[in-house]
């Protein structure tokens, strides 16, 4: 967790849309071996998609480099969904995802959500372990996806 005191997390602005999209897509390419752009229409305009209707999209920087992303979307008045958690490969296992998740959970509590949900690919063992370590509980399987929840 070296240098994490220098990690700055902020809400996305239009200026950083392209950089955030690239970081997320690179992570998907690494995990899946390819990118199917048609499956991710929200990435065409991250700023617009995530900054309306009570949604939040955060980006993390170490100095001038974007190193992580994470989003909180509104499922309903009592449930928030964590999405688009991504950390650039050279910056993983340094506490960035933890800081991002902590901020998203804090915002979920401020917004009055009593439950946070998320999903990930069931083959992404590191992501599953991370969410379990943070108190998320298995909810159900859906195809190759695994769903978790956490009460706040």
PDB file of C-alpha atoms in Angstrom:
ATOM      1  CA  UNK A   1       0.000   0.000   0.000  1.00  0.00           C
ATOM      2  CA  UNK A   2       2.898   2.241  -0.748  1.00  0.00           C
ATOM      3  CA  UNK A   3       2.015   5.746  -1.811  1.00  0.00           C
ATOM      4  CA  UNK A   4      -1.706   5.313  -1.237  1.00  0.00           C
ATOM      5  CA  UNK A   5      -1.794   8.539   0.742  1.00  0.00           C
ATOM      6  CA  UNK A   6      -1.232  10.180  -2.650  1.00  0.00           C
ATOM      7  CA  UNK A   7      -4.280   8.472  -4.160  1.00  0.00           C
ATOM      8  CA  UNK A   8      -6.878  11.074  -5.057  1.00  0.00           C
ATOM      9  CA  UNK A   9     -10.412   9.903  -5.736  1.00  0.00           C
ATOM     10  CA  UNK A  10     -12.838  12.268  -7.414  1.00  0.00           C
ATOM     11  CA  UNK A  11     -16.073  12.268  -9.376  1.00  0.00           C
ATOM     12  CA  UNK A  12     -15.602  11.835 -13.098  1.00  0.00           C
ATOM     13  CA  UNK A  13     -15.725  14.857 -15.368  1.00  0.00           C
ATOM     14  CA  UNK A  14     -16.254  14.913 -19.123  1.00  0.00           C
ATOM     15  CA  UNK A  15     -12.519  15.549 -19.507  1.00  0.00           C
ATOM     16  CA  UNK A  16     -11.625  12.078 -18.166  1.00  0.00           C
ATOM     17  CA  UNK A  17     -14.296  10.005 -19.940  1.00  0.00           C
ATOM     18  CA  UNK A  18     -11.912   8.571 -22.561  1.00  0.00           C
ATOM     19  CA  UNK A  19      -9.229   7.674 -20.051  1.00  0.00           C
ATOM     20  CA  UNK A  20     -11.730   5.916 -17.766  1.00  0.00           C
ATOM     21  CA  UNK A  21     -13.213   3.999 -20.701  1.00  0.00           C
ATOM     22  CA  UNK A  22      -9.744   2.870 -21.775  1.00  0.00           C
ATOM     23  CA  UNK A  23      -8.833   1.683 -18.266  1.00  0.00           C
ATOM     24  CA  UNK A  24     -12.049  -0.352 -17.956  1.00  0.00           C
ATOM     25  CA  UNK A  25     -11.777  -1.868 -21.436  1.00  0.00           C
ATOM     26  CA  UNK A  26      -8.135  -2.836 -20.904  1.00  0.00           C
ATOM     27  CA  UNK A  27      -9.176  -4.696 -17.763  1.00  0.00           C
ATOM     28  CA  UNK A  28     -11.927  -6.490 -19.664  1.00  0.00           C
ATOM     29  CA  UNK A  29      -9.553  -7.392 -22.464  1.00  0.00           C
ATOM     30  CA  UNK A  30      -7.131  -8.812 -19.917  1.00  0.00           C
ATOM     31  CA  UNK A  31      -9.861 -10.874 -18.227  1.00  0.00           C
ATOM     32  CA  UNK A  32     -11.733 -12.057 -21.338  1.00  0.00           C
ATOM     33  CA  UNK A  33      -9.002 -11.933 -23.989  1.00  0.00           C
ATOM     34  CA  UNK A  34     -11.156  -9.699 -26.207  1.00  0.00           C
ATOM     35  CA  UNK A  35     -13.540  -6.752 -26.012  1.00  0.00           C
ATOM     36  CA  UNK A  36     -17.132  -6.846 -27.257  1.00  0.00           C
ATOM     37  CA  UNK A  37     -17.986  -3.162 -27.490  1.00  0.00           C
ATOM     38  CA  UNK A  38     -21.685  -3.907 -28.022  1.00  0.00           C
ATOM     39  CA  UNK A  39     -21.952  -5.313 -24.485  1.00  0.00           C
ATOM     40  CA  UNK A  40     -20.869  -2.069 -22.837  1.00  0.00           C
ATOM     41  CA  UNK A  41     -22.999   0.809 -24.179  1.00  0.00           C
ATOM     42  CA  UNK A  42     -22.660   2.691 -20.874  1.00  0.00           C
ATOM     43  CA  UNK A  43     -18.979   3.230 -21.688  1.00  0.00           C
ATOM     44  CA  UNK A  44     -19.817   5.281 -24.781  1.00  0.00           C
ATOM     45  CA  UNK A  45     -20.496   8.252 -22.531  1.00  0.00           C
ATOM     46  CA  UNK A  46     -19.540   7.426 -18.959  1.00  0.00           C
ATOM     47  CA  UNK A  47     -20.017  10.981 -17.764  1.00  0.00           C
ATOM     48  CA  UNK A  48     -23.580  11.271 -19.038  1.00  0.00           C
ATOM     49  CA  UNK A  49     -24.641   7.733 -18.133  1.00  0.00           C
ATOM     50  CA  UNK A  50     -23.341   7.729 -14.580  1.00  0.00           C
ATOM     51  CA  UNK A  51     -23.742  11.302 -13.393  1.00  0.00           C
ATOM     52  CA  UNK A  52     -27.500  11.527 -13.747  1.00  0.00           C
ATOM     53  CA  UNK A  53     -30.359  10.102 -11.699  1.00  0.00           C
ATOM     54  CA  UNK A  54     -28.383   9.805  -8.485  1.00  0.00           C
ATOM     55  CA  UNK A  55     -25.563   7.740  -9.976  1.00  0.00           C
ATOM     56  CA  UNK A  56     -21.910   8.292  -9.117  1.00  0.00           C
ATOM     57  CA  UNK A  57     -18.764   7.425 -11.072  1.00  0.00           C
ATOM     58  CA  UNK A  58     -15.430   7.820  -9.287  1.00  0.00           C
ATOM     59  CA  UNK A  59     -11.930   7.889 -10.736  1.00  0.00           C
ATOM     60  CA  UNK A  60      -8.699   7.479  -8.803  1.00  0.00           C
ATOM     61  CA  UNK A  61      -5.386   9.146  -9.597  1.00  0.00           C
ATOM     62  CA  UNK A  62      -1.840   8.631  -8.415  1.00  0.00           C
ATOM     63  CA  UNK A  63      -0.249  11.906  -9.385  1.00  0.00           C
ATOM     64  CA  UNK A  64      -1.293  12.416 -13.034  1.00  0.00           C
ATOM     65  CA  UNK A  65      -2.141   8.775 -13.782  1.00  0.00           C
ATOM     66  CA  UNK A  66      -5.669   7.385 -13.632  1.00  0.00           C
ATOM     67  CA  UNK A  67      -5.333   4.093 -11.769  1.00  0.00           C
ATOM     68  CA  UNK A  68      -8.874   3.072 -10.865  1.00  0.00           C
ATOM     69  CA  UNK A  69     -12.602   3.474 -11.402  1.00  0.00           C
ATOM     70  CA  UNK A  70     -15.796   2.568  -9.607  1.00  0.00           C
ATOM     71  CA  UNK A  71     -19.477   3.441  -9.860  1.00  0.00           C
ATOM     72  CA  UNK A  72     -22.539   3.458  -7.646  1.00  0.00           C
ATOM     73  CA  UNK A  73     -25.901   3.327  -9.392  1.00  0.00           C
ATOM     74  CA  UNK A  74     -29.391   3.506  -7.978  1.00  0.00           C
ATOM     75  CA  UNK A  75     -31.435   0.302  -8.271  1.00  0.00           C
ATOM     76  CA  UNK A  76     -34.301   1.740  -6.232  1.00  0.00           C
ATOM     77  CA  UNK A  77     -34.701   4.066  -3.255  1.00  0.00           C
ATOM     78  CA  UNK A  78     -33.156   1.525  -0.854  1.00  0.00           C
ATOM     79  CA  UNK A  79     -30.677  -0.386  -3.043  1.00  0.00           C
ATOM     80  CA  UNK A  80     -27.459   0.777  -4.672  1.00  0.00           C
ATOM     81  CA  UNK A  81     -25.356  -1.188  -7.156  1.00  0.00           C
ATOM     82  CA  UNK A  82     -21.563  -1.089  -7.318  1.00  0.00           C
ATOM     83  CA  UNK A  83     -20.277  -1.361 -10.874  1.00  0.00           C
ATOM     84  CA  UNK A  84     -17.260  -0.713 -13.064  1.00  0.00           C
ATOM     85  CA  UNK A  85     -14.679  -1.439 -10.396  1.00  0.00           C
ATOM     86  CA  UNK A  86     -11.396  -1.491 -12.265  1.00  0.00           C
ATOM     87  CA  UNK A  87      -7.752  -0.966 -11.325  1.00  0.00           C
ATOM     88  CA  UNK A  88      -4.941  -0.730 -13.862  1.00  0.00           C
ATOM     89  CA  UNK A  89      -2.734  -3.812 -13.831  1.00  0.00           C
ATOM     90  CA  UNK A  90       0.471  -2.166 -12.521  1.00  0.00           C
ATOM     91  CA  UNK A  91      -1.472  -0.691  -9.589  1.00  0.00           C
ATOM     92  CA  UNK A  92      -3.302  -3.750  -8.317  1.00  0.00           C
ATOM     93  CA  UNK A  93      -2.911  -5.165  -4.800  1.00  0.00           C
ATOM     94  CA  UNK A  94      -1.898  -1.769  -3.457  1.00  0.00           C
ATOM     95  CA  UNK A  95      -5.158  -0.788  -1.749  1.00  0.00           C
ATOM     96  CA  UNK A  96      -6.690   1.225  -4.603  1.00  0.00           C
ATOM     97  CA  UNK A  97      -9.770  -0.976  -5.018  1.00  0.00           C
ATOM     98  CA  UNK A  98     -10.242  -0.939  -1.237  1.00  0.00           C
ATOM     99  CA  UNK A  99     -10.209   2.851  -1.097  1.00  0.00           C
ATOM    100  CA  UNK A 100     -12.570   3.058  -4.064  1.00  0.00           C
ATOM    101  CA  UNK A 101     -14.985   0.541  -2.532  1.00  0.00           C
ATOM    102  CA  UNK A 102     -14.867   2.329   0.828  1.00  0.00           C
ATOM    103  CA  UNK A 103     -15.827   5.620  -0.832  1.00  0.00           C
ATOM    104  CA  UNK A 104     -18.640   4.022  -2.821  1.00  0.00           C
ATOM    105  CA  UNK A 105     -20.011   2.282   0.276  1.00  0.00           C
ATOM    106  CA  UNK A 106     -19.809   5.524   2.246  1.00  0.00           C
ATOM    107  CA  UNK A 107     -21.778   7.304  -0.447  1.00  0.00           C
ATOM    108  CA  UNK A 108     -24.356   4.496  -0.507  1.00  0.00           C
ATOM    109  CA  UNK A 109     -24.901   4.971   3.224  1.00  0.00           C
ATOM    110  CA  UNK A 110     -25.207   8.766   2.795  1.00  0.00           C
ATOM    111  CA  UNK A 111     -27.830   8.194   0.103  1.00  0.00           C
ATOM    112  CA  UNK A 112     -29.823   6.020   2.499  1.00  0.00           C
ATOM    113  CA  UNK A 113     -29.341   2.703   0.741  1.00  0.00           C
ATOM    114  CA  UNK A 114     -29.937  -0.184   3.128  1.00  0.00           C
ATOM    115  CA  UNK A 115     -28.510  -2.713   0.689  1.00  0.00           C
ATOM    116  CA  UNK A 116     -25.677  -2.706  -1.842  1.00  0.00           C
ATOM    117  CA  UNK A 117     -25.580  -5.264  -4.641  1.00  0.00           C
ATOM    118  CA  UNK A 118     -22.939  -6.156  -7.196  1.00  0.00           C
ATOM    119  CA  UNK A 119     -22.047  -8.858  -9.663  1.00  0.00           C
ATOM    120  CA  UNK A 120     -18.895 -10.246 -11.182  1.00  0.00           C
ATOM    121  CA  UNK A 121     -17.789 -13.117 -13.377  1.00  0.00           C
ATOM    122  CA  UNK A 122     -17.625 -16.392 -11.441  1.00  0.00           C
ATOM    123  CA  UNK A 123     -14.150 -17.077 -12.883  1.00  0.00           C
ATOM    124  CA  UNK A 124     -12.738 -13.851 -11.414  1.00  0.00           C
ATOM    125  CA  UNK A 125     -11.583 -15.422  -8.166  1.00  0.00           C
ATOM    126  CA  UNK A 126      -9.595 -12.381  -7.032  1.00  0.00           C
ATOM    127  CA  UNK A 127     -12.661 -10.132  -7.360  1.00  0.00           C
ATOM    128  CA  UNK A 128     -14.846 -12.650  -5.526  1.00  0.00           C
ATOM    129  CA  UNK A 129     -12.325 -12.917  -2.681  1.00  0.00           C
ATOM    130  CA  UNK A 130     -12.084  -9.116  -2.482  1.00  0.00           C
ATOM    131  CA  UNK A 131     -15.837  -8.652  -2.197  1.00  0.00           C
ATOM    132  CA  UNK A 132     -16.205 -11.462   0.351  1.00  0.00           C
ATOM    133  CA  UNK A 133     -13.399  -9.945   2.423  1.00  0.00           C
ATOM    134  CA  UNK A 134     -15.418  -6.725   2.432  1.00  0.00           C
ATOM    135  CA  UNK A 135     -18.549  -8.353   3.818  1.00  0.00           C
ATOM    136  CA  UNK A 136     -20.441  -9.052   0.611  1.00  0.00           C
ATOM    137  CA  UNK A 137     -22.486 -12.250   0.741  1.00  0.00           C
ATOM    138  CA  UNK A 138     -23.300 -14.607  -2.119  1.00  0.00           C
ATOM    139  CA  UNK A 139     -26.827 -14.073  -3.416  1.00  0.00           C
ATOM    140  CA  UNK A 140     -27.236 -16.153  -6.603  1.00  0.00           C
ATOM    141  CA  UNK A 141     -25.676 -17.347  -9.869  1.00  0.00           C
ATOM    142  CA  UNK A 142     -26.903 -16.143 -13.245  1.00  0.00           C
ATOM    143  CA  UNK A 143     -25.137 -17.855 -16.115  1.00  0.00           C
ATOM    144  CA  UNK A 144     -21.456 -17.050 -15.695  1.00  0.00           C
ATOM    145  CA  UNK A 145     -22.215 -14.189 -13.304  1.00  0.00           C
ATOM    146  CA  UNK A 146     -22.212 -14.361  -9.528  1.00  0.00           C
ATOM    147  CA  UNK A 147     -24.267 -11.858  -7.526  1.00  0.00           C
ATOM    148  CA  UNK A 148     -23.489 -10.543  -4.047  1.00  0.00           C
ATOM    149  CA  UNK A 149     -25.165  -8.214  -1.577  1.00  0.00           C
ATOM    150  CA  UNK A 150     -24.306  -6.375   1.609  1.00  0.00           C
ATOM    151  CA  UNK A 151     -26.641  -4.759   4.111  1.00  0.00           C
ATOM    152  CA  UNK A 152     -25.543  -1.318   5.290  1.00  0.00           C
TER     153      UNK A 152
END
